[in-house]
Coordinates of C-alpha atoms and ligand atoms in Angstrom, one line a residue:
M1317 CA 10.5 230.3 -1.3
V1318 CA 9.6 233.4 0.6
E1319 CA 10.0 235.1 -2.8
D1320 CA 7.6 232.6 -4.3
L1321 CA 5.0 233.1 -1.6
K1322 CA 5.4 236.9 -1.8
R1323 CA 4.9 236.8 -5.5
L1324 CA 1.8 234.7 -5.4
L1325 CA 0.4 236.7 -2.5
L1326 CA 0.6 239.7 -4.8
V1327 CA -1.7 238.1 -7.2
V1328 CA -4.3 237.9 -4.4
L1329 CA -3.8 241.5 -3.5
A1330 CA -4.2 242.5 -7.0
V1331 CA -7.4 240.7 -7.6
L1332 CA -9.0 241.5 -4.3
W1333 CA -9.8 245.1 -5.2
L1334 CA -12.1 243.8 -7.9
L1335 CA -14.0 242.1 -5.1
S1336 CA -14.9 245.1 -3.0
S1337 CA -18.5 244.1 -3.0
A1338 CA -18.3 240.4 -3.6
Q1339 CA -18.6 238.4 -0.4
A1340 CA -16.6 235.2 -0.2
G1341 CA -19.4 232.9 0.8
N1342 CA -18.6 229.8 2.8
T1343 CA -19.4 226.5 1.3
D1344 CA -23.0 226.5 0.4
R1345 CA -23.9 224.8 -2.8
L1346 CA -27.2 225.3 -4.4
S1347 CA -27.0 222.0 -6.2
G1348 CA -26.4 220.0 -3.1
H1349 CA -23.1 218.2 -3.7
H1350 CA -20.3 218.9 -1.4
C1351 CA -17.3 221.2 -2.0
T1352 CA -13.9 219.8 -2.7
D1353 CA -10.7 221.7 -1.7
F1354 CA -7.1 221.4 -2.8
Q1355 CA -5.2 218.6 -1.4
T1356 CA -2.2 219.0 0.9
A1357 CA 0.9 216.9 0.1
N1358 CA 3.0 215.9 3.0
F1359 CA 6.5 214.6 3.2
L1360 CA 5.3 211.1 2.4
R1361 CA 4.1 212.1 -1.1
G1362 CA 3.7 209.1 -3.3
S1363 CA 4.6 208.4 -6.8
K1364 CA 1.2 209.5 -8.1
L1365 CA 0.5 213.0 -9.4
K1366 CA -3.1 212.9 -8.0
V1367 CA -4.2 215.7 -10.3
Q1368 CA -7.7 217.1 -9.4
F1369 CA -9.8 219.3 -11.5
L1370 CA -12.1 221.6 -9.5
L1371 CA -14.9 223.4 -11.2
F1372 CA -16.1 226.8 -10.0
T1373 CA -19.1 228.7 -11.5
S1374 CA -20.7 232.0 -10.6
S1375 CA -23.6 230.1 -8.8
S1376 CA -21.0 228.8 -6.3
P1377 CA -17.8 230.8 -6.7
S1378 CA -16.3 229.5 -3.4
C1379 CA -17.2 225.8 -3.7
G1380 CA -15.0 223.6 -5.9
E1381 CA -16.8 220.8 -7.6
L1382 CA -14.5 217.8 -8.2
I1383 CA -14.7 216.6 -11.8
L1384 CA -13.7 213.0 -12.1
A1385 CA -14.6 211.8 -15.6
D1386 CA -16.8 212.5 -18.6
D1387 CA -19.9 211.8 -16.5
G1388 CA -18.8 214.2 -13.9
I1389 CA -18.4 216.9 -16.5
K1390 CA -21.8 216.2 -18.0
N1391 CA -23.8 216.0 -14.8
G1392 CA -22.1 218.9 -13.1
S1393 CA -22.7 222.6 -13.5
F1394 CA -20.2 222.9 -16.4
N1395 CA -21.7 225.0 -19.2
S1396 CA -20.2 224.0 -22.5
S1397 CA -21.4 227.1 -24.3
S1398 CA -19.5 229.4 -21.9
E1399 CA -15.8 230.2 -22.0
T1400 CA -13.6 228.0 -19.8
K1401 CA -10.6 229.4 -17.8
I1402 CA -8.2 226.8 -16.6
I1403 CA -5.9 227.9 -13.7
I1404 CA -2.6 226.0 -13.3
H1405 CA -0.5 226.8 -10.2
G1406 CA 3.3 226.4 -10.0
F1407 CA 5.9 225.0 -7.7
R1408 CA 4.6 224.5 -4.1
A1409 CA 7.6 223.9 -1.9
L1410 CA 5.5 222.9 1.1
G1411 CA 2.8 221.1 -0.8
T1412 CA 0.1 223.5 0.3
K1413 CA -2.8 225.0 -1.6
P1414 CA -1.9 228.3 -3.3
S1415 CA -3.3 231.1 -1.1
W1416 CA -4.2 233.2 -4.1
I1417 CA -6.5 230.6 -5.9
E1418 CA -9.7 231.7 -4.2
G1419 CA -9.2 235.4 -4.9
L1420 CA -8.4 234.7 -8.5
V1421 CA -11.3 232.4 -9.1
Q1422 CA -13.7 234.8 -7.4
A1423 CA -12.3 237.8 -9.3
I1424 CA -12.9 236.1 -12.6
L1425 CA -16.4 234.9 -11.7
H1426 CA -17.2 238.4 -10.4
T1427 CA -16.8 239.8 -13.8
S1428 CA -17.8 237.1 -16.2
Q1429 CA -20.1 234.0 -16.6
V1430 CA -17.5 231.4 -17.3
N1431 CA -16.4 227.9 -16.2
V1432 CA -13.3 228.2 -14.0
I1433 CA -11.3 225.1 -13.5
A1434 CA -8.5 225.1 -11.0
V1435 CA -6.0 222.3 -11.5
D1436 CA -4.7 220.9 -8.2
W1437 CA -1.3 219.3 -8.7
V1438 CA 0.1 220.0 -5.3
Y1439 CA 1.4 216.4 -5.0
G1440 CA 3.6 216.7 -8.1
S1441 CA 4.6 220.3 -7.4
T1442 CA 6.1 219.8 -4.0
G1443 CA 9.6 218.9 -2.7
A1444 CA 12.4 220.1 -4.8
Y1445 CA 11.9 222.5 -7.8
A1446 CA 13.7 220.1 -10.1
S1447 CA 11.4 217.2 -9.3
A1448 CA 8.3 219.5 -9.9
V1449 CA 9.8 220.3 -13.3
E1450 CA 10.2 216.5 -14.0
N1451 CA 6.5 216.1 -13.5
V1452 CA 5.5 218.8 -15.8
T1453 CA 5.1 216.7 -19.0
Q1454 CA 2.9 214.1 -17.3
L1455 CA 0.8 216.8 -15.8
A1456 CA 0.5 218.6 -19.2
L1457 CA -0.7 215.3 -20.7
S1458 CA -3.4 214.8 -18.1
I1459 CA -4.6 218.4 -18.5
S1460 CA -4.6 217.9 -22.3
Q1461 CA -6.7 214.7 -22.0
F1462 CA -9.1 216.6 -19.7
I1463 CA -9.4 219.4 -22.4
S1464 CA -10.0 216.7 -25.0
K1465 CA -13.0 215.6 -23.0
L1466 CA -14.3 219.1 -22.9
L1467 CA -13.9 219.4 -26.6
A1468 CA -15.9 216.2 -27.0
L1469 CA -18.7 217.8 -25.1
G1470 CA -18.9 220.5 -27.8
V1471 CA -16.6 223.1 -26.2
S1472 CA -14.8 225.2 -28.8
R1473 CA -11.0 225.3 -28.7
T1474 CA -11.0 229.1 -28.9
S1475 CA -13.1 229.4 -25.8
I1476 CA -10.4 227.8 -23.7
H1477 CA -8.2 230.2 -21.8
I1478 CA -5.3 228.8 -19.7
I1479 CA -4.0 230.9 -16.9
G1480 CA -0.7 229.5 -15.7
V1481 CA 1.3 230.9 -12.8
S1482 CA 5.1 230.5 -12.6
L1483 CA 5.9 226.9 -13.5
G1484 CA 2.2 226.5 -14.4
A1485 CA 2.8 228.9 -17.3
H1486 CA 5.1 226.4 -18.9
V1487 CA 2.7 223.6 -18.2
G1488 CA 0.1 225.7 -20.0
G1489 CA 2.5 226.1 -22.9
L1490 CA 2.9 222.3 -23.2
V1491 CA -0.8 221.7 -23.0
G1492 CA -1.3 224.3 -25.8
H1493 CA 1.5 222.6 -27.7
F1494 CA -0.3 219.2 -27.4
H1495 CA -3.4 220.9 -28.8
G1496 CA -1.5 222.1 -31.8
G1497 CA -1.5 225.8 -30.7
Q1498 CA -5.2 226.0 -31.5
L1499 CA -6.5 226.8 -28.0
G1500 CA -7.8 230.3 -27.6
R1501 CA -5.5 231.9 -25.1
I1502 CA -2.7 231.4 -22.6
T1503 CA -2.0 234.0 -19.9
A1504 CA 1.3 233.4 -18.1
L1505 CA 1.6 235.2 -14.8
D1506 CA 5.2 235.5 -13.8
P1507 CA 6.4 232.6 -16.0
A1508 CA 9.1 230.6 -14.3
G1509 CA 12.8 231.2 -15.2
P1510 CA 14.9 228.4 -13.7
K1511 CA 15.3 225.5 -16.2
Y1512 CA 13.3 227.4 -18.8
T1513 CA 15.3 230.5 -19.8
R1514 CA 17.6 228.4 -22.1
A1515 CA 15.0 225.7 -23.0
S1516 CA 13.8 225.4 -26.6
P1517 CA 10.4 226.9 -27.5
E1518 CA 9.0 223.4 -27.6
E1519 CA 9.9 222.8 -23.9
R1520 CA 8.7 226.2 -22.6
L1521 CA 5.9 228.6 -23.2
D1522 CA 6.1 230.3 -26.6
P1523 CA 3.8 232.2 -28.9
G1524 CA 3.0 229.1 -30.9
D1525 CA 1.3 227.5 -28.0
A1526 CA -2.1 229.2 -28.4
L1527 CA -3.8 231.7 -30.7
F1528 CA -3.0 234.4 -28.3
V1529 CA -0.2 234.1 -25.7
E1530 CA 0.5 236.9 -23.2
A1531 CA 2.8 237.0 -20.2
V1532 CA 3.0 239.3 -17.2
H1533 CA 6.5 239.5 -15.9
T1534 CA 6.8 240.5 -12.3
D1535 CA 10.0 238.8 -11.0
A1536 CA 12.4 238.6 -13.9
D1537 CA 15.4 239.1 -11.7
N1538 CA 14.6 236.1 -9.5
F1539 CA 12.4 233.1 -10.3
G1540 CA 10.7 234.7 -13.3
I1541 CA 11.9 234.4 -16.9
R1542 CA 13.6 237.3 -18.5
I1543 CA 13.0 236.5 -22.1
P1544 CA 9.7 237.3 -23.9
V1545 CA 7.5 234.2 -24.3
G1546 CA 4.3 235.4 -25.7
H1547 CA 2.7 237.6 -28.5
I1548 CA 2.7 240.3 -25.9
D1549 CA 5.0 240.4 -22.8
Y1550 CA 4.1 242.9 -20.1
F1551 CA 7.1 243.9 -17.9
V1552 CA 5.4 245.5 -14.9
N1553 CA 7.6 248.1 -13.3
G1554 CA 10.4 246.9 -15.4
G1555 CA 9.4 243.2 -14.7
K1556 CA 11.7 242.8 -11.7
D1557 CA 11.0 243.8 -8.1
Q1558 CA 7.6 245.3 -7.5
P1559 CA 7.0 248.4 -5.4
G1560 CA 5.4 247.9 -2.0
C1561 CA 4.3 244.3 -2.1
P1562 CA 4.5 243.2 -5.6
R1563 CA 1.3 242.8 -7.5
F1564 CA 0.0 242.7 -11.0
I1565 CA -2.6 244.1 -13.3
S1566 CA -5.6 241.8 -13.8
A1567 CA -7.4 244.0 -16.4
G1568 CA -5.5 242.2 -19.3
L1569 CA -6.6 239.1 -17.8
L1570 CA -10.3 239.3 -17.4
E1571 CA -11.5 240.2 -20.9
Q1572 CA -10.5 239.8 -24.5
A1573 CA -9.8 243.5 -24.3
G1574 CA -10.3 244.1 -28.0
V1575 CA -7.5 241.7 -29.1
N1576 CA -8.0 240.7 -32.7
M1577 CA -6.8 237.1 -32.8
S1578 CA -6.5 237.1 -36.6
K1579 CA -3.6 239.6 -36.6
L1580 CA -1.2 239.3 -33.7
P1581 CA 2.1 240.9 -33.0
K1582 CA 4.9 238.6 -31.9
E1583 CA 7.2 239.3 -29.0
V1584 CA 6.0 242.8 -28.2
K1585 CA 7.5 243.9 -24.9
V1586 CA 5.2 246.3 -23.0
Y1587 CA 6.5 248.1 -19.9
L1588 CA 4.2 249.6 -17.4
M1589 CA 4.3 250.8 -13.8
T1590 CA 2.0 250.4 -10.8
S1591 CA 1.7 252.2 -7.5
P1592 CA 2.5 250.6 -4.2
S1593 CA -1.0 250.7 -2.9
A1594 CA -4.6 249.8 -4.1
P1595 CA -5.9 250.3 -6.6
F1596 CA -2.4 250.1 -8.0
C1597 CA -3.1 252.0 -11.2
V1598 CA -0.9 255.0 -11.9
Y1599 CA -0.6 257.8 -14.4
H1600 CA 2.4 258.1 -16.5
S1601 CA 4.2 261.2 -17.6
L1602 CA 7.2 261.8 -19.7
V1603 CA 9.6 264.2 -18.0
E1604 CA 12.6 265.7 -19.8
F1605 CA 15.5 268.0 -18.9
H1606 CA 17.4 269.9 -21.6
L1607 CA 20.8 271.1 -20.6
Q1608 CA 21.8 274.6 -21.8
K1609 CA 25.4 273.2 -22.3
K1610 CA 26.5 269.6 -22.9
R1611 CA 28.6 268.3 -20.0
N1612 CA 31.6 265.9 -20.0
R1613 CA 30.0 263.8 -17.3
V1614 CA 26.7 262.2 -16.5
T1615 CA 24.0 264.5 -15.0
S1616 CA 21.4 263.3 -12.6
I1617 CA 18.3 265.2 -11.7
E1618 CA 15.7 264.1 -9.2
I1619 CA 12.1 265.1 -10.2
T1620 CA 9.3 265.0 -7.7
F1621 CA 5.7 265.6 -8.4
F1622 CA 3.5 266.9 -5.5
S1623 CA -0.3 266.9 -5.4
N1624 CA -2.4 267.8 -2.3
S1625 CA -1.9 264.3 -1.0
T1626 CA 0.8 262.5 -3.1
Q1627 CA 4.4 262.7 -3.9
D1628 CA 6.2 260.7 -6.6
T1629 CA 9.8 260.7 -7.7
A1630 CA 11.9 259.7 -10.7
K1631 CA 15.5 260.4 -11.6
I1632 CA 16.5 261.7 -15.0
T1633 CA 19.9 260.8 -16.2
I1634 CA 21.5 262.7 -19.0
P1635 CA 24.4 260.8 -20.5
T1636 CA 27.8 262.4 -21.0
H1637 CA 28.0 264.8 -24.0
Q1638 CA 24.3 264.8 -24.6
D1639 CA 22.0 267.7 -24.0
M1640 CA 18.8 265.9 -23.0
G1641 CA 17.6 263.1 -20.7
K1642 CA 14.1 261.7 -20.3
R1643 CA 12.3 259.4 -18.0
L1644 CA 8.9 258.0 -17.3
L1645 CA 7.4 259.2 -14.1
A1646 CA 4.6 257.2 -12.6
H1647 CA 2.3 259.3 -10.4
Q1648 CA -0.8 258.4 -8.4
V1649 CA -3.1 261.2 -9.4
P1650 CA -3.7 262.7 -12.9
L1651 CA -1.1 265.2 -14.1
C1652 CA -3.6 268.0 -13.8
Q1653 CA -3.8 267.4 -10.1
I1654 CA -0.1 267.9 -9.7
N1655 CA 0.4 271.3 -8.1
S1656 CA 4.2 271.6 -8.1
V1657 CA 7.4 269.9 -9.2
T1658 CA 10.7 270.0 -7.5
L1659 CA 14.0 269.5 -9.4
K1660 CA 17.2 268.6 -7.6
Y1661 CA 20.5 268.4 -9.3
I1662 CA 22.7 265.7 -7.8
P1663 CA 26.3 266.3 -8.5
K1664 CA 28.8 263.5 -8.8
N1665 CA 31.7 264.7 -6.7
R1666 CA 34.9 262.9 -6.6
F1667 CA 37.6 264.0 -4.2
W1668 CA 40.0 264.8 -7.0
R1669 CA 37.4 266.4 -9.2
K1670 CA 34.4 268.4 -8.0
D1671 CA 31.3 268.5 -10.2
E1672 CA 29.9 271.9 -11.2
P1673 CA 28.0 273.7 -8.4
S1674 CA 25.0 274.3 -10.6
I1675 CA 23.4 273.4 -14.0
V1676 CA 21.2 275.4 -16.3
G1677 CA 18.5 274.0 -18.5
K1678 CA 14.8 273.5 -19.3
F1679 CA 12.3 271.1 -17.8
C1680 CA 9.4 269.7 -19.8
V1681 CA 6.6 267.3 -19.1
A1682 CA 3.8 265.5 -21.0
P1683 CA 1.1 263.1 -19.9
L1684 CA 1.3 259.7 -21.6
P1685 CA 0.2 258.4 -24.0
L1686 CA 1.3 261.3 -26.2
S1687 CA -1.2 262.3 -28.8
S1688 CA -1.5 265.1 -31.3
S1689 CA -3.7 267.1 -28.9
R1690 CA -1.5 266.6 -25.9
T1691 CA 1.9 268.1 -26.3
M1692 CA 4.8 268.7 -23.9
S1693 CA 4.6 271.7 -21.7
C1694 CA 7.8 273.3 -20.4
L1695 CA 8.8 275.5 -17.5
P1696 CA 10.1 278.8 -18.9
W1697 CA 13.8 278.9 -19.9
N1698 CA 16.4 278.8 -18.2
L1699 CA 16.2 277.1 -14.8
T1700 CA 19.3 277.2 -12.6
L1701 CA 19.6 274.2 -10.4
P1702 CA 22.2 274.6 -7.5
S1703 CA 23.6 271.3 -6.4
K1704 CA 21.7 269.2 -3.8
T1705 CA 19.0 271.8 -3.5
D1706 CA 15.2 271.2 -4.0
I1707 CA 14.0 273.9 -6.4
S1708 CA 10.2 274.0 -6.4
Y1709 CA 8.0 275.2 -9.3
D1710 CA 4.3 275.5 -9.7
L1711 CA 3.0 273.2 -12.4
P1712 CA 0.1 275.0 -13.9
T1713 CA -1.7 272.1 -15.7
A1714 CA -5.5 272.4 -15.5
C1715 CA -7.8 269.4 -15.6
A1716 CA -9.9 269.4 -18.9
Ligands
NAG3256 C1 7.5 213.6 -9.9 O1 8.9 213.7 -10.0 C2 9.5 213.1 -8.9 C3 11.0 213.4 -9.0 O2 11.5 212.9 -10.2 C4 9.3 211.6 -8.9 O3 9.9 211.0 -7.7 C5 7.8 211.4 -8.9 O4 7.6 210.0 -9.0 C6 7.1 212.1 -10.0 N1 5.7 211.9 -9.9 C7 5.1 211.4 -11.0 C8 3.6 211.2 -10.7 O5 5.6 211.1 -12.0
NAG3257 C1 -24.2 211.1 -14.6 O1 -25.4 210.8 -15.2 C2 -25.4 209.5 -15.8 C3 -26.7 209.4 -16.5 O2 -27.8 209.9 -15.8 C4 -25.3 208.5 -14.7 O3 -25.2 207.2 -15.3 C5 -23.9 208.7 -14.0 O4 -23.8 207.8 -12.9 C6 -23.9 210.1 -13.4 N1 -22.5 210.4 -12.9 C7 -22.3 211.0 -11.8 C8 -20.8 211.2 -11.5 O5 -23.2 211.5 -11.1
NAG3258 C1 -24.6 228.6 -20.6 O1 -23.8 229.7 -21.2 C2 -24.5 230.4 -22.2 C3 -23.5 231.4 -22.8 O2 -22.7 232.0 -21.8 C4 -25.7 231.1 -21.6 O3 -26.4 231.8 -22.6 C5 -26.6 230.0 -21.0 O4 -27.7 230.6 -20.4 C6 -25.9 229.2 -20.0 N1 -26.7 228.0 -19.6 C7 -26.9 227.8 -18.3 C8 -27.8 226.6 -18.0 O5 -26.5 228.5 -17.4
NAG3259 C1 -9.1 241.4 -37.5 O1 -8.1 241.5 -38.4 C2 -8.4 241.0 -39.7 C3 -7.1 241.1 -40.5 O2 -6.5 242.3 -40.4 C4 -9.5 241.9 -40.3 O3 -9.9 241.4 -41.6 C5 -10.7 241.8 -39.4 O4 -11.7 242.6 -39.8 C6 -10.4 242.2 -37.9 N1 -11.5 241.9 -37.1 C7 -11.9 242.9 -36.2 C8 -13.1 242.5 -35.3 O5 -11.4 244.0 -36.1
NAG3260 C1 -5.9 270.9 -3.3 O1 -6.0 271.8 -2.2 C2 -6.5 273.1 -2.6 C3 -6.5 274.0 -1.4 O2 -7.0 273.4 -0.3 C4 -7.9 273.0 -3.2 O3 -8.4 274.2 -3.6 C5 -7.9 272.0 -4.3 O4 -9.2 271.8 -4.8 C6 -7.3 270.7 -3.9 N1 -7.1 269.9 -5.2 C7 -7.6 268.7 -5.3 C8 -7.3 268.0 -6.6 O5 -8.1 268.1 -4.3
NAG3261 C1 18.3 280.1 -22.3 O1 19.5 279.4 -22.8 C2 19.5 279.2 -24.2 C3 20.7 278.4 -24.6 O2 21.9 278.9 -24.1 C4 19.6 280.6 -24.9 O3 19.6 280.5 -26.3 C5 18.4 281.4 -24.4 O4 18.5 282.7 -24.9 C6 18.3 281.5 -22.9 N1 17.0 282.0 -22.6 C7 16.8 282.9 -21.6 C8 15.5 283.4 -21.4 O5 17.8 283.3 -20.9

């Protein structure tokens, strides 16, 4: 569960940078009614799911308004002409409120005037993972009924955006399924893997569950699902372990980002990288090494980019009998601020067979994305790289 907590903590870290100026107020509510928080389930959890729907709006981003029934929705601060984002958390081993909820709610409200509804199902999500999974269908039914009430108030289906974390992603999938796949959008953050990887599309999140389904994979080697589940699946840093403390990119999350809902790709996998510290964004460059002569063994070359204040490394591997290897190198400053590059040839010595003492070839680099105006630039032929030695070159790339 440490993994689970770590993962979710990331989410907070990721969204907090959006909030640099936003103050997390306490519990003041302009409209006068009191704030409701998440419940805490203890070991004596009952047989009731005790689902709570908490409404947050930009007039009171840190005060949850408990929504009980139709009346509660009508009389509250819910604005049926605005978009509605419904956040569904996942498995909560200890039955506690997810620590990232507040950060996520406030980050959304900081950038857009929407209704944010946090679904509290800590009672059903606690104990063993398997029993949380057993409660998923019933939970999805009550969220679906809740959405039906919103629709009855004149809310449009396409204005509903479900954000599901981990197990909550599959709950969101079921909710979308119950609404015939006609809700606007589902964003799955680190959709859960256990019990879902081999499930049928009806049982798990799939692209049929909403007009637009996207998933951000950040733990695919542990509790996260490995398979694509949306129209677009982002595999952050390869989708597995995250550098530093893991985190995610919220910019796909907060806006429609120009997505044309009438023409969607299916199961597009998108890979991206992040840096280990705020603001997490990185620049990507394609680095290549061309060998002068093909070799009958694998060649590894470590590439390090240096700027005045940063240093970023990637390893190029050239397969046996091939003359070129390439790799994506993520760096914290734009390529034009990179002053020098070091190349280090790492020989694979075995005691019965020593690798060659040096290799010769050409190094090339291009900032991504590649476009017709930005082509690869190469260090002049022919570099000789002695084994295990850092060879440093100036990288004369000027900022435009
Ligand atoms: C949730 O699942 C557990 C395990 O099956 C069960 O004991 C509990 O009654 C379920 N809760 C609800 C509300 O169905
Ligand atoms: C909402 O307003 C209606 C009509 O004014 C009233 O009957 C109902 O009790 C109110 N509900 C709540 C939860 O305040
Ligand atoms: C409700 O939302 C719409 C669209 O976002 C906005 O134009 C309107 O002013 C809002 N109404 C209230 C009472 O905030
Ligand atoms: C979205 O795609 C459809 C079909 O390709 C096209 O007719 C429509 O103009 C597009 N809408 C926008 C806003 O680009
Ligand atoms: C890096 O340091 C050099 C020498 O101090 C300076 O001229 C240059 O402007 C610095 N570059 C950046 C991007 O800060
Ligand atoms: C670099 O190596 C290539 C391939 O062997 C060769 O054709 C070329 O002449 C060399 N260039 C220089 C400048 O040595």
